[in-house]
């Protein structure tokens, strides 16, 4: 093999040189970007794309293509250059880098069919890689997953979350390559070129680790082959490199992060230097080996029979979530679930009990839970990662990138709000609606009973793009019949009369406070309209405006959430165009421990406060 | 020493037994909580609080007290029990656990003077511990910092971020104890009792690691002594324990996470069993060694002279931020700064150049950046952690806990919005205002020019509680004179006439779009009011209402941020009580790469769009 690899080196050397030239040219043309970090990775990219990986350049949708994640997303120019070299995009398009009319953005996004997940927030790629590798197992494909990282980004804890899960799942189809160029943005990285220190960490986390010279193509090829032959654990290749390799002006030097070369002398000299690095080829480059197109049954949307709950039955929405997930899992094997060691609280264990092979335990590591879900979703699974809603905040940067990627992940957060009771504020999600709504393409659902939970979970599964469902800890009565329909973007008017003096809009646990307030007011001869706003984003603006028009322009929202960014703001935005304003009842401050009922009342969102707000007006 | 330690064991054994009894009693009385995780840590807690740590139980404010962080916050009952044992709180108060009228919450919060930072979101304590240990160096104290973690939480990547920084900073005053009880909430932990696997990770991250039997008090004492004698690196003690130790019903058994014992037989049997574990004491427990109260100069609020910028000068607010931080740092040595390897973009390097000893480089690891800032703030520093605003999303769960802790951290996020240009959406913060505003006690500031940046940074430093300041990448003209004053909760009316037909409210870069729109409309004979809303939270509701009243009730907000949770929502909430509605111009979708001006226009927040919005109305 060594001899054979050696014969392949000259052609790959020339490819690496062309990738450097293209990276330099495109960034100079753009006037910004990261040529230096491209140059450190040129041999690795050449070896991966033109020797190691099996993929069909004409068919990005082939599910058996090997996958590549550029975790160091700022090296996008060399990724685009590799595609041009492979014939995936036109060479001249490289010079449109970073332009508003080009999909060759500053960092890769899935606007491009070869990109699974957007990168550019460092330390995320390996989490996605874990999900992509788990997907290979799910669809019984032998594709391999390669993730290229910088050494700087291994300071991100998410990398070590991914490392732990990769080892736990024995993902031998996963290979991480760390381009150890030792220079961060603003100074040398923490471990710099201490290659033993790098390798020790990967080994300690259960990976097969190797140290190589990342500019020695034969060594790169050999390491990739060793990784391919390794069984039972993933491989990390620690490649010692120089930032700016091949251009003496920047090679191994600080101060060149994120700087394009200037047109004129600076560029010309660099190009001349790179040109001189071409070698005589004895052998032509080998053709990219494409995997055969295997026929697989297309995924089919399941339709669940009506929920089996009875009106008035007392069921927590978190429990209905778990039951619904298990039901849907029976009908559609693309459904998978991920847990961060709270499955017996979120009730995702109901799914695990039925479909253990489609259930992934990542332990207490929310970033890799969302990141792996992104990878799974990008390759065709329909993943439901869930945990306490409060702890989704841990993964907010991943959720942000999931929105940019527009991937099909279905997040669920349980234990929302003060209604969880005694555990106290650290366990209460009171900003999750704000954080999810802030992303313009995340669908936000918040059911109040078991029937709506089941119906909305089904909707969530087949709604294209990221979805968030908020569930609650306390048991709540079933208020909807089994045939009731729920739509993304809908709402339900639960109480209505011609004499309504205000509309009270709740969701989740506050729907029941609103119903109690309705009964109390009714007893005093006052009618209010009550709305269950189970879909916050998109939102049924027309119905809300109609409610306002029919109830004296008075809208009162009540939510188990802080004020900013929650239900009140969602409604206010929806009705603003018609000049209506909204009165908001929300948790006004950092809460403390107490019983659920005490807390709902203490923080101003119980029936008593709704009654007072209606009467005030 | 071994003999001496052995002599101390019987008294500590009895303390451990009392701590178990109190933990069981208080959780049973509360009807919820975590006795099993308390029991695994009883010997560790007894050794720490009644043998190893030096602190004055009567003086929580003594800056030289050794510090303890209960990272496994759900073990709060045993922390409270230790305080009762030390005479810090009354023994009978333990039975108020988890009650609304008690500060003994389900998880510890700084409502209690011995708690530096709230815990309960796992994996955060060591990050705070790093900050607390850095503070010891800052104030030249020899206090030591102890962090008690569970093994389950070491799956959180933030633990490894903290481990890396602890090693990099050579924090030998920091000692992590991992209570390896091998049982998570829902199943065994990933590495369970594979103690070598645990230790290998800490060693690989550069720590002195030790494996002990966590129920062998002599071994615990010995390990703590070894840690104290270790120089140049922090120590991790991996303590093999059993969850529920001492109560046969739950000892080492799954299914007992977060379950209080039932009153009656279940409790009585457990208590009888624990009572039987008392041993005859040959020696009384030793007194807790209190450090002397050393006099230190009190921190004094600095007053900066007027900014030196000239009207019309072009300066990015991010650059003004760095310059202001360096100015303030000269006047007040409590000011410290933390960076995640972007100091040359946020310009915090201006501070580093002047005060390298008060500048902490955590590398690309935003969670430990915020967590360490929390620890520093809790011990009297005024920390300014900064990075790209987009990457603060990485630390949102830490920011959530910082809000719960109400610590004095001053966060700054640069590169906000589409106005960063070509780097693309992964680098653009478009949800940071939503995420910060969602926390009710975070002050949110957003200056538009260099003078207001400098003035507001000074305000931020001395405003009690967490503060967020958003800065921008592009250069903007200085529009305020050096004597202009800015207040938390204020705004500036930049253009005003009696004929104004609408109020346009911007902040940051959009202030200049609003001013351009004003000029264009003025040329056509139309007057508008222009507001610089530099303080979003708190917000000057009265002035906004006055503007609305004086400009035909028309308020138009324009922001380089997604719609939900940003400036529009802040204004709408402020004016809702008076029935005014708001028209919002905001970034409506996931943006792409382009030039700053192209993007401002393409996404509907340029002067042209403001003009159109005014004319539409």
CSV table of C-alpha atoms in Angstrom, one decimal, chain A residues 29-429:
chain,number,residue,atom,x,y,z
A,29,UNK,CA,-11.4,38.8,-5.5
A,30,UNK,CA,-13.9,39.0,-2.6
A,31,UNK,CA,-11.6,41.4,-0.7
A,32,UNK,CA,-12.1,39.3,2.5
A,33,UNK,CA,-11.9,35.8,3.8
A,34,UNK,CA,-9.5,33.2,5.1
A,35,UNK,CA,-6.8,32.1,2.7
A,36,UNK,CA,-4.3,31.2,5.5
A,37,UNK,CA,-6.5,28.6,7.1
A,38,UNK,CA,-7.2,27.1,3.6
A,39,UNK,CA,-3.6,26.7,2.9
A,40,UNK,CA,-2.9,24.7,6.1
A,41,UNK,CA,-5.6,22.2,5.0
A,42,UNK,CA,-4.7,21.8,1.3
A,43,UNK,CA,-3.1,18.3,1.5
A,44,UNK,CA,-5.8,17.0,3.8
A,45,UNK,CA,-8.5,18.3,1.4
A,46,UNK,CA,-6.7,16.9,-1.7
A,47,UNK,CA,-6.4,13.5,0.0
A,48,UNK,CA,-9.9,13.4,1.2
A,49,UNK,CA,-11.7,14.6,-2.0
A,50,UNK,CA,-9.5,13.0,-4.6
A,51,UNK,CA,-8.3,9.8,-3.0
A,52,UNK,CA,-10.1,8.7,0.1
A,53,UNK,CA,-13.8,9.6,-0.2
A,54,UNK,CA,-16.3,7.7,-2.3
A,55,UNK,CA,-19.0,10.0,-3.7
A,56,UNK,CA,-20.7,10.8,-7.0
A,57,UNK,CA,-20.0,14.4,-7.9
A,58,UNK,CA,-23.1,14.4,-10.1
A,59,UNK,CA,-25.4,13.1,-7.5
A,60,UNK,CA,-25.3,14.9,-4.1
A,61,UNK,CA,-28.5,13.1,-3.1
A,62,UNK,CA,-27.0,9.6,-3.2
A,63,UNK,CA,-27.5,8.4,0.3
A,64,UNK,CA,-24.4,6.3,0.2
A,65,UNK,CA,-21.9,9.1,-0.6
A,66,UNK,CA,-19.2,9.6,1.9
A,67,UNK,CA,-19.9,12.7,3.9
A,68,UNK,CA,-17.6,15.6,4.7
A,69,UNK,CA,-18.3,18.3,7.3
A,70,UNK,CA,-16.1,21.4,7.2
A,71,UNK,CA,-16.2,22.2,10.9
A,72,UNK,CA,-13.6,25.0,10.4
A,73,UNK,CA,-16.2,26.8,8.2
A,74,UNK,CA,-14.0,29.8,7.6
A,75,UNK,CA,-12.0,27.6,5.3
A,76,UNK,CA,-15.0,27.6,2.9
A,77,UNK,CA,-12.9,28.8,-0.1
A,78,UNK,CA,-10.9,25.6,-0.2
A,79,UNK,CA,-14.1,23.5,0.1
A,80,UNK,CA,-15.5,25.4,-2.9
A,81,UNK,CA,-12.2,25.0,-4.7
A,82,UNK,CA,-12.4,21.2,-4.1
A,83,UNK,CA,-15.9,21.1,-5.6
A,84,UNK,CA,-14.6,23.0,-8.6
A,85,UNK,CA,-11.8,20.6,-9.0
A,86,UNK,CA,-14.3,17.7,-8.7
A,87,UNK,CA,-16.5,19.3,-11.4
A,88,UNK,CA,-19.3,19.9,-8.9
A,89,UNK,CA,-19.4,23.6,-9.6
A,90,UNK,CA,-18.0,25.7,-12.4
A,91,UNK,CA,-14.5,27.0,-11.8
A,92,UNK,CA,-15.4,30.5,-12.7
A,93,UNK,CA,-18.0,30.6,-10.0
A,94,UNK,CA,-15.3,30.6,-7.3
A,95,UNK,CA,-14.8,34.2,-8.0
A,96,UNK,CA,-18.3,35.0,-6.9
A,97,UNK,CA,-17.3,34.1,-3.3
A,98,UNK,CA,-19.1,36.2,-0.6
A,99,UNK,CA,-21.3,38.1,-3.1
A,100,UNK,CA,-25.0,38.6,-2.3
A,101,UNK,CA,-25.9,37.0,-5.6
A,102,UNK,CA,-23.8,33.8,-4.9
A,103,UNK,CA,-24.5,30.8,-2.8
A,104,UNK,CA,-20.7,30.6,-2.1
A,105,UNK,CA,-21.1,32.3,1.2
A,106,UNK,CA,-18.4,33.4,3.6
A,107,UNK,CA,-19.1,30.2,5.6
A,108,UNK,CA,-20.8,27.1,4.0
A,109,UNK,CA,-24.6,26.8,4.3
A,110,UNK,CA,-27.0,24.1,3.0
A,111,UNK,CA,-28.1,26.4,0.3
A,112,UNK,CA,-25.5,24.3,-1.4
A,113,UNK,CA,-26.5,20.6,-1.9
A,114,UNK,CA,-23.2,19.2,-0.7
A,115,UNK,CA,-23.4,21.0,2.7
A,116,UNK,CA,-25.3,19.0,5.3
A,117,UNK,CA,-25.2,21.7,8.0
A,118,UNK,CA,-24.1,25.3,8.2
A,119,UNK,CA,-20.7,25.8,9.9
A,120,UNK,CA,-18.9,28.8,11.0
A,121,UNK,CA,-19.7,28.6,14.7
A,122,UNK,CA,-16.6,26.6,15.6
A,123,UNK,CA,-16.8,23.3,17.4
A,124,UNK,CA,-20.1,22.2,16.0
A,125,UNK,CA,-19.0,20.1,13.0
A,126,UNK,CA,-18.1,17.0,15.0
A,127,UNK,CA,-21.5,17.0,16.7
A,128,UNK,CA,-23.2,17.0,13.3
A,129,UNK,CA,-20.7,14.3,12.2
A,130,UNK,CA,-21.8,12.1,15.1
A,131,UNK,CA,-25.4,12.4,13.8
A,132,UNK,CA,-24.4,11.7,10.2
A,133,UNK,CA,-22.5,8.6,11.3
A,134,UNK,CA,-25.4,7.4,13.4
A,135,UNK,CA,-27.5,7.8,10.3
A,136,UNK,CA,-25.3,5.5,8.3
A,137,UNK,CA,-26.0,2.8,10.9
A,138,UNK,CA,-29.7,3.7,10.7
A,139,UNK,CA,-30.0,3.2,6.9
A,140,UNK,CA,-27.5,0.4,6.8
A,141,UNK,CA,-25.1,2.3,4.6
A,142,UNK,CA,-21.3,1.9,4.6
A,143,UNK,CA,-20.7,5.6,3.9
A,144,UNK,CA,-18.0,7.2,6.0
A,145,UNK,CA,-18.1,10.6,7.7
A,146,UNK,CA,-15.2,12.9,7.7
A,147,UNK,CA,-15.0,16.0,9.9
A,148,UNK,CA,-12.3,18.6,9.4
A,149,UNK,CA,-11.6,20.8,12.4
A,150,UNK,CA,-9.1,23.4,13.4
A,151,UNK,CA,-7.1,22.9,16.6
A,152,UNK,CA,-8.4,26.2,18.0
A,153,UNK,CA,-12.0,24.9,18.0
A,154,UNK,CA,-11.1,21.9,20.1
A,155,UNK,CA,-11.3,24.3,23.0
A,156,UNK,CA,-15.1,24.2,22.6
A,157,UNK,CA,-16.6,21.8,25.0
A,158,UNK,CA,-19.0,20.6,22.4
A,159,UNK,CA,-16.1,18.9,20.7
A,160,UNK,CA,-15.6,16.7,23.8
A,161,UNK,CA,-19.3,16.0,24.0
A,162,UNK,CA,-19.2,14.7,20.5
A,163,UNK,CA,-16.0,12.8,21.3
A,164,UNK,CA,-17.7,11.0,24.2
A,165,UNK,CA,-20.8,10.1,22.2
A,166,UNK,CA,-18.7,9.0,19.2
A,167,UNK,CA,-16.8,6.6,21.5
A,168,UNK,CA,-19.9,5.4,23.3
A,169,UNK,CA,-21.7,4.6,20.1
A,170,UNK,CA,-18.5,3.0,18.7
A,171,UNK,CA,-18.7,5.0,15.5
A,172,UNK,CA,-15.9,3.6,13.5
A,173,UNK,CA,-17.3,5.1,10.3
A,174,UNK,CA,-16.5,8.6,11.8
A,175,UNK,CA,-13.1,10.2,11.3
A,176,UNK,CA,-12.1,13.5,12.7
A,177,UNK,CA,-9.1,15.3,11.2
A,178,UNK,CA,-7.7,18.1,13.2
A,179,UNK,CA,-5.7,20.6,11.2
A,180,UNK,CA,-3.3,21.6,13.9
A,181,UNK,CA,-1.9,24.9,12.5
A,182,UNK,CA,-1.4,26.2,16.0
A,183,UNK,CA,-2.5,29.7,15.3
A,184,UNK,CA,-5.9,31.0,16.4
A,185,UNK,CA,-7.5,34.3,15.3
A,186,UNK,CA,-5.8,36.5,17.8
A,187,UNK,CA,-2.8,34.5,19.1
A,188,UNK,CA,-1.3,31.0,19.2
A,189,UNK,CA,-3.8,28.3,20.3
A,190,UNK,CA,-3.7,26.8,23.7
A,191,UNK,CA,-1.8,23.6,22.9
A,192,UNK,CA,-0.1,24.9,19.8
A,193,UNK,CA,2.1,22.1,18.2
A,194,UNK,CA,2.2,19.9,21.3
A,195,UNK,CA,0.9,17.0,19.3
A,196,UNK,CA,1.2,14.6,22.2
A,197,UNK,CA,-1.1,16.8,24.3
A,198,UNK,CA,-3.7,16.8,21.4
A,199,UNK,CA,-3.6,13.1,20.9
A,200,UNK,CA,-3.8,12.3,24.7
A,201,UNK,CA,-7.2,14.0,24.9
A,202,UNK,CA,-8.7,12.0,22.0
A,203,UNK,CA,-7.2,8.8,23.3
A,204,UNK,CA,-8.6,9.5,26.8
A,205,UNK,CA,-12.0,10.0,25.3
A,206,UNK,CA,-11.8,6.5,23.7
A,207,UNK,CA,-10.8,7.4,20.2
A,208,UNK,CA,-8.1,5.9,18.1
A,209,UNK,CA,-5.7,8.8,17.7
A,210,UNK,CA,-2.8,9.3,15.3
A,211,UNK,CA,-0.3,12.1,14.9
A,212,UNK,CA,1.0,13.0,11.4
A,213,UNK,CA,2.6,15.7,9.4
A,214,UNK,CA,-0.4,17.2,7.6
A,215,UNK,CA,1.6,18.4,4.7
A,216,UNK,CA,3.0,14.9,4.0
A,217,UNK,CA,0.5,13.5,1.6
A,218,UNK,CA,1.7,9.9,1.9
A,219,UNK,CA,1.2,10.2,5.7
A,220,UNK,CA,-2.3,11.7,5.2
A,221,UNK,CA,-3.2,8.8,2.9
A,222,UNK,CA,-1.8,6.3,5.3
A,223,UNK,CA,-3.7,7.7,8.2
A,224,UNK,CA,-7.0,7.8,6.4
A,225,UNK,CA,-6.5,4.2,5.4
A,226,UNK,CA,-5.7,3.3,9.0
A,227,UNK,CA,-8.9,5.1,10.1
A,228,UNK,CA,-10.9,3.2,7.6
A,229,UNK,CA,-9.6,-0.1,8.9
A,230,UNK,CA,-10.2,0.7,12.6
A,231,UNK,CA,-13.1,-1.1,14.2
A,232,UNK,CA,-15.2,-0.3,17.2
A,233,UNK,CA,-14.1,3.3,17.8
A,234,UNK,CA,-13.8,6.5,15.8
A,235,UNK,CA,-10.5,7.9,14.7
A,236,UNK,CA,-8.9,11.3,15.2
A,237,UNK,CA,-6.1,12.2,13.0
A,238,UNK,CA,-4.0,15.0,14.5
A,239,UNK,CA,-2.3,16.7,11.6
A,240,UNK,CA,0.6,19.1,12.3
A,241,UNK,CA,0.3,21.9,9.8
A,242,UNK,CA,1.4,25.5,9.1
A,243,UNK,CA,-1.2,28.2,8.7
A,244,UNK,CA,-0.6,29.8,5.3
A,245,UNK,CA,1.5,26.9,4.1
A,246,UNK,CA,3.0,27.4,0.7
A,247,UNK,CA,3.0,31.3,0.8
A,248,UNK,CA,6.2,32.5,2.5
A,249,UNK,CA,4.5,35.8,3.4
A,250,UNK,CA,2.1,34.1,5.8
A,251,UNK,CA,3.4,30.6,6.3
A,252,UNK,CA,3.4,29.8,10.1
A,253,UNK,CA,3.1,33.5,10.9
A,254,UNK,CA,0.7,35.3,13.2
A,255,UNK,CA,-1.4,38.2,12.1
A,256,UNK,CA,-2.7,36.5,8.9
A,257,UNK,CA,-6.0,35.2,10.2
A,258,UNK,CA,-8.9,36.3,8.0
A,259,UNK,CA,-6.9,38.4,5.7
A,260,UNK,CA,-7.1,38.2,1.9
A,261,UNK,CA,-4.0,39.1,-0.1
A,262,UNK,CA,-4.0,42.4,-1.8
A,263,UNK,CA,-4.4,42.6,-5.5
A,264,UNK,CA,-1.1,43.5,-7.2
A,265,UNK,CA,2.3,42.6,-5.9
A,266,UNK,CA,1.1,40.7,-2.8
A,267,UNK,CA,-1.2,38.4,-4.8
A,268,UNK,CA,1.2,38.1,-7.8
A,269,UNK,CA,4.1,37.0,-5.6
A,270,UNK,CA,2.0,34.5,-3.7
A,271,UNK,CA,0.6,33.0,-6.9
A,272,UNK,CA,4.1,32.7,-8.5
A,273,UNK,CA,5.3,31.0,-5.4
A,274,UNK,CA,2.4,28.5,-5.5
A,275,UNK,CA,2.8,27.9,-9.2
A,276,UNK,CA,6.4,26.9,-8.5
A,277,UNK,CA,5.2,24.1,-6.3
A,278,UNK,CA,3.6,22.1,-9.1
A,279,UNK,CA,5.4,18.7,-9.6
A,280,UNK,CA,5.8,16.5,-12.6
A,281,UNK,CA,3.1,13.9,-12.5
A,282,UNK,CA,4.0,10.3,-13.4
A,283,UNK,CA,0.5,9.2,-13.0
A,284,UNK,CA,-2.8,10.9,-13.6
A,285,UNK,CA,-5.1,11.5,-10.6
A,286,UNK,CA,-7.4,8.6,-10.1
A,287,UNK,CA,-11.1,9.0,-10.8
A,288,UNK,CA,-13.4,9.7,-7.8
A,289,UNK,CA,-15.0,6.3,-6.8
A,290,UNK,CA,-18.7,6.8,-6.8
A,291,UNK,CA,-20.9,4.5,-4.7
A,292,UNK,CA,-23.7,2.7,-6.7
A,293,UNK,CA,-27.2,4.2,-6.4
A,294,UNK,CA,-28.9,1.7,-4.1
A,295,UNK,CA,-32.7,1.6,-4.2
A,296,UNK,CA,-34.2,2.3,-0.8
A,297,UNK,CA,-37.9,2.6,0.0
A,298,UNK,CA,-38.9,6.3,0.2
A,299,UNK,CA,-40.0,7.5,3.6
A,300,UNK,CA,-43.8,7.8,3.8
A,301,UNK,CA,-45.8,10.2,5.9
A,302,UNK,CA,-47.6,8.3,8.6
A,303,UNK,CA,-51.2,9.1,9.6
A,304,UNK,CA,-52.0,8.3,13.2
A,305,UNK,CA,-55.5,7.1,14.2
A,306,UNK,CA,-57.4,9.4,16.6
A,307,UNK,CA,-55.8,9.8,20.1
A,308,UNK,CA,-57.2,7.4,22.7
A,309,UNK,CA,-57.5,9.9,25.5
A,310,UNK,CA,-60.9,10.6,27.1
A,311,UNK,CA,-62.2,14.1,27.9
A,312,UNK,CA,-61.4,15.1,31.4
A,313,UNK,CA,-58.7,12.5,31.9
A,314,UNK,CA,-55.7,14.0,33.6
A,315,UNK,CA,-52.4,13.7,31.6
A,316,UNK,CA,-49.3,15.8,31.6
A,317,UNK,CA,-48.4,17.0,28.1
A,318,UNK,CA,-44.9,15.8,28.6
A,319,UNK,CA,-46.3,12.3,29.1
A,320,UNK,CA,-48.6,12.6,26.1
A,321,UNK,CA,-45.5,13.7,24.1
A,322,UNK,CA,-43.7,10.5,24.9
A,323,UNK,CA,-46.7,8.3,24.1
A,324,UNK,CA,-47.3,10.1,20.8
A,325,UNK,CA,-43.7,9.8,19.8
A,326,UNK,CA,-43.8,6.0,20.4
A,327,UNK,CA,-47.1,5.8,18.4
A,328,UNK,CA,-45.6,7.8,15.5
A,329,UNK,CA,-42.4,5.7,15.7
A,330,UNK,CA,-44.4,2.6,15.0
A,331,UNK,CA,-45.6,4.1,11.7
A,332,UNK,CA,-42.5,5.7,10.4
A,333,UNK,CA,-39.0,4.4,10.9
A,334,UNK,CA,-37.4,7.7,10.0
A,335,UNK,CA,-38.5,8.9,13.5
A,336,UNK,CA,-35.6,8.8,15.9
A,337,UNK,CA,-35.2,10.3,19.4
A,338,UNK,CA,-32.3,11.7,21.4
A,339,UNK,CA,-32.0,12.2,25.1
A,340,UNK,CA,-29.7,13.9,27.5
A,341,UNK,CA,-30.4,11.6,30.5
A,342,UNK,CA,-33.8,12.9,31.4
A,343,UNK,CA,-35.9,10.4,29.4
A,344,UNK,CA,-37.9,9.4,32.4
A,345,UNK,CA,-38.9,13.0,32.9
A,346,UNK,CA,-39.6,14.0,29.3
A,347,UNK,CA,-41.1,10.6,28.7
A,348,UNK,CA,-39.0,10.0,25.6
A,349,UNK,CA,-38.4,6.6,27.3
A,350,UNK,CA,-41.7,5.5,26.0
A,351,UNK,CA,-40.1,5.6,22.6
A,352,UNK,CA,-36.9,4.0,23.7
A,353,UNK,CA,-38.8,1.1,25.1
A,354,UNK,CA,-40.3,0.4,21.7
A,355,UNK,CA,-37.5,1.4,19.4
A,356,UNK,CA,-34.2,1.1,21.3
A,357,UNK,CA,-32.2,1.1,18.1
A,358,UNK,CA,-33.6,4.5,17.1
A,359,UNK,CA,-33.0,6.0,20.5
A,360,UNK,CA,-29.7,7.7,21.1
A,361,UNK,CA,-28.5,8.4,24.7
A,362,UNK,CA,-26.0,11.3,24.6
A,363,UNK,CA,-25.9,11.6,28.4
A,364,UNK,CA,-25.9,15.1,30.0
A,365,UNK,CA,-24.7,16.9,26.9
A,366,UNK,CA,-27.3,19.1,25.2
A,367,UNK,CA,-25.0,20.6,22.5
A,368,UNK,CA,-24.2,17.2,20.9
A,369,UNK,CA,-27.8,16.2,21.3
A,370,UNK,CA,-28.9,19.1,19.0
A,371,UNK,CA,-25.8,18.8,16.8
A,372,UNK,CA,-26.3,15.1,16.3
A,373,UNK,CA,-30.0,15.7,15.6
A,374,UNK,CA,-28.9,18.2,12.9
A,375,UNK,CA,-26.7,15.6,11.3
A,376,UNK,CA,-29.3,12.9,11.4
A,377,UNK,CA,-31.9,15.3,9.9
A,378,UNK,CA,-29.6,16.4,7.2
A,379,UNK,CA,-29.4,12.7,6.0
A,380,UNK,CA,-33.1,11.9,6.1
A,381,UNK,CA,-34.0,11.0,9.6
A,382,UNK,CA,-36.7,12.9,11.5
A,383,UNK,CA,-35.0,13.4,14.9
A,384,UNK,CA,-36.8,14.4,18.1
A,385,UNK,CA,-34.2,15.6,20.6
A,386,UNK,CA,-35.7,16.4,24.0
A,387,UNK,CA,-34.7,17.5,27.4
A,388,UNK,CA,-35.9,20.0,30.1
A,389,UNK,CA,-36.8,23.1,28.1
A,390,UNK,CA,-34.4,25.1,30.4
A,391,UNK,CA,-31.5,23.1,29.3
A,392,UNK,CA,-32.1,23.7,25.6
A,393,UNK,CA,-30.5,27.1,26.4
A,394,UNK,CA,-27.3,25.1,26.6
A,395,UNK,CA,-27.6,24.4,22.9
A,396,UNK,CA,-28.8,27.8,21.8
A,397,UNK,CA,-25.9,28.3,19.5
A,398,UNK,CA,-26.6,25.0,17.9
A,399,UNK,CA,-30.3,25.9,17.6
A,400,UNK,CA,-29.2,29.1,15.9
A,401,UNK,CA,-27.1,27.2,13.4
A,402,UNK,CA,-30.0,24.7,12.9
A,403,UNK,CA,-32.1,27.6,11.9
A,404,UNK,CA,-29.5,28.8,9.5
A,405,UNK,CA,-29.3,25.2,8.2
A,406,UNK,CA,-33.1,25.0,8.1
A,407,UNK,CA,-32.7,21.3,9.1
A,408,UNK,CA,-35.6,19.1,10.0
A,409,UNK,CA,-35.1,18.7,13.7
A,410,UNK,CA,-38.1,18.5,16.1
A,411,UNK,CA,-37.1,19.7,19.5
A,412,UNK,CA,-39.1,19.2,22.6
A,413,UNK,CA,-38.6,20.9,26.0
A,414,UNK,CA,-40.4,19.8,29.1
A,415,UNK,CA,-40.7,21.3,32.5
A,416,UNK,CA,-41.5,24.8,31.2
A,417,UNK,CA,-42.2,27.6,33.6
A,418,UNK,CA,-42.8,28.1,37.3
A,419,UNK,CA,-45.4,25.4,37.2
A,420,UNK,CA,-42.7,22.8,37.7
A,421,UNK,CA,-42.7,23.9,41.3
A,422,UNK,CA,-40.2,23.1,44.0
A,423,UNK,CA,-37.0,22.5,42.0
A,424,UNK,CA,-36.5,26.2,41.6
A,425,UNK,CA,-35.5,28.6,38.8
A,426,UNK,CA,-32.5,26.6,37.5
A,427,UNK,CA,-34.9,23.9,36.3
A,428,UNK,CA,-37.6,26.3,35.0
A,429,UNK,CA,-37.6,27.3,31.3
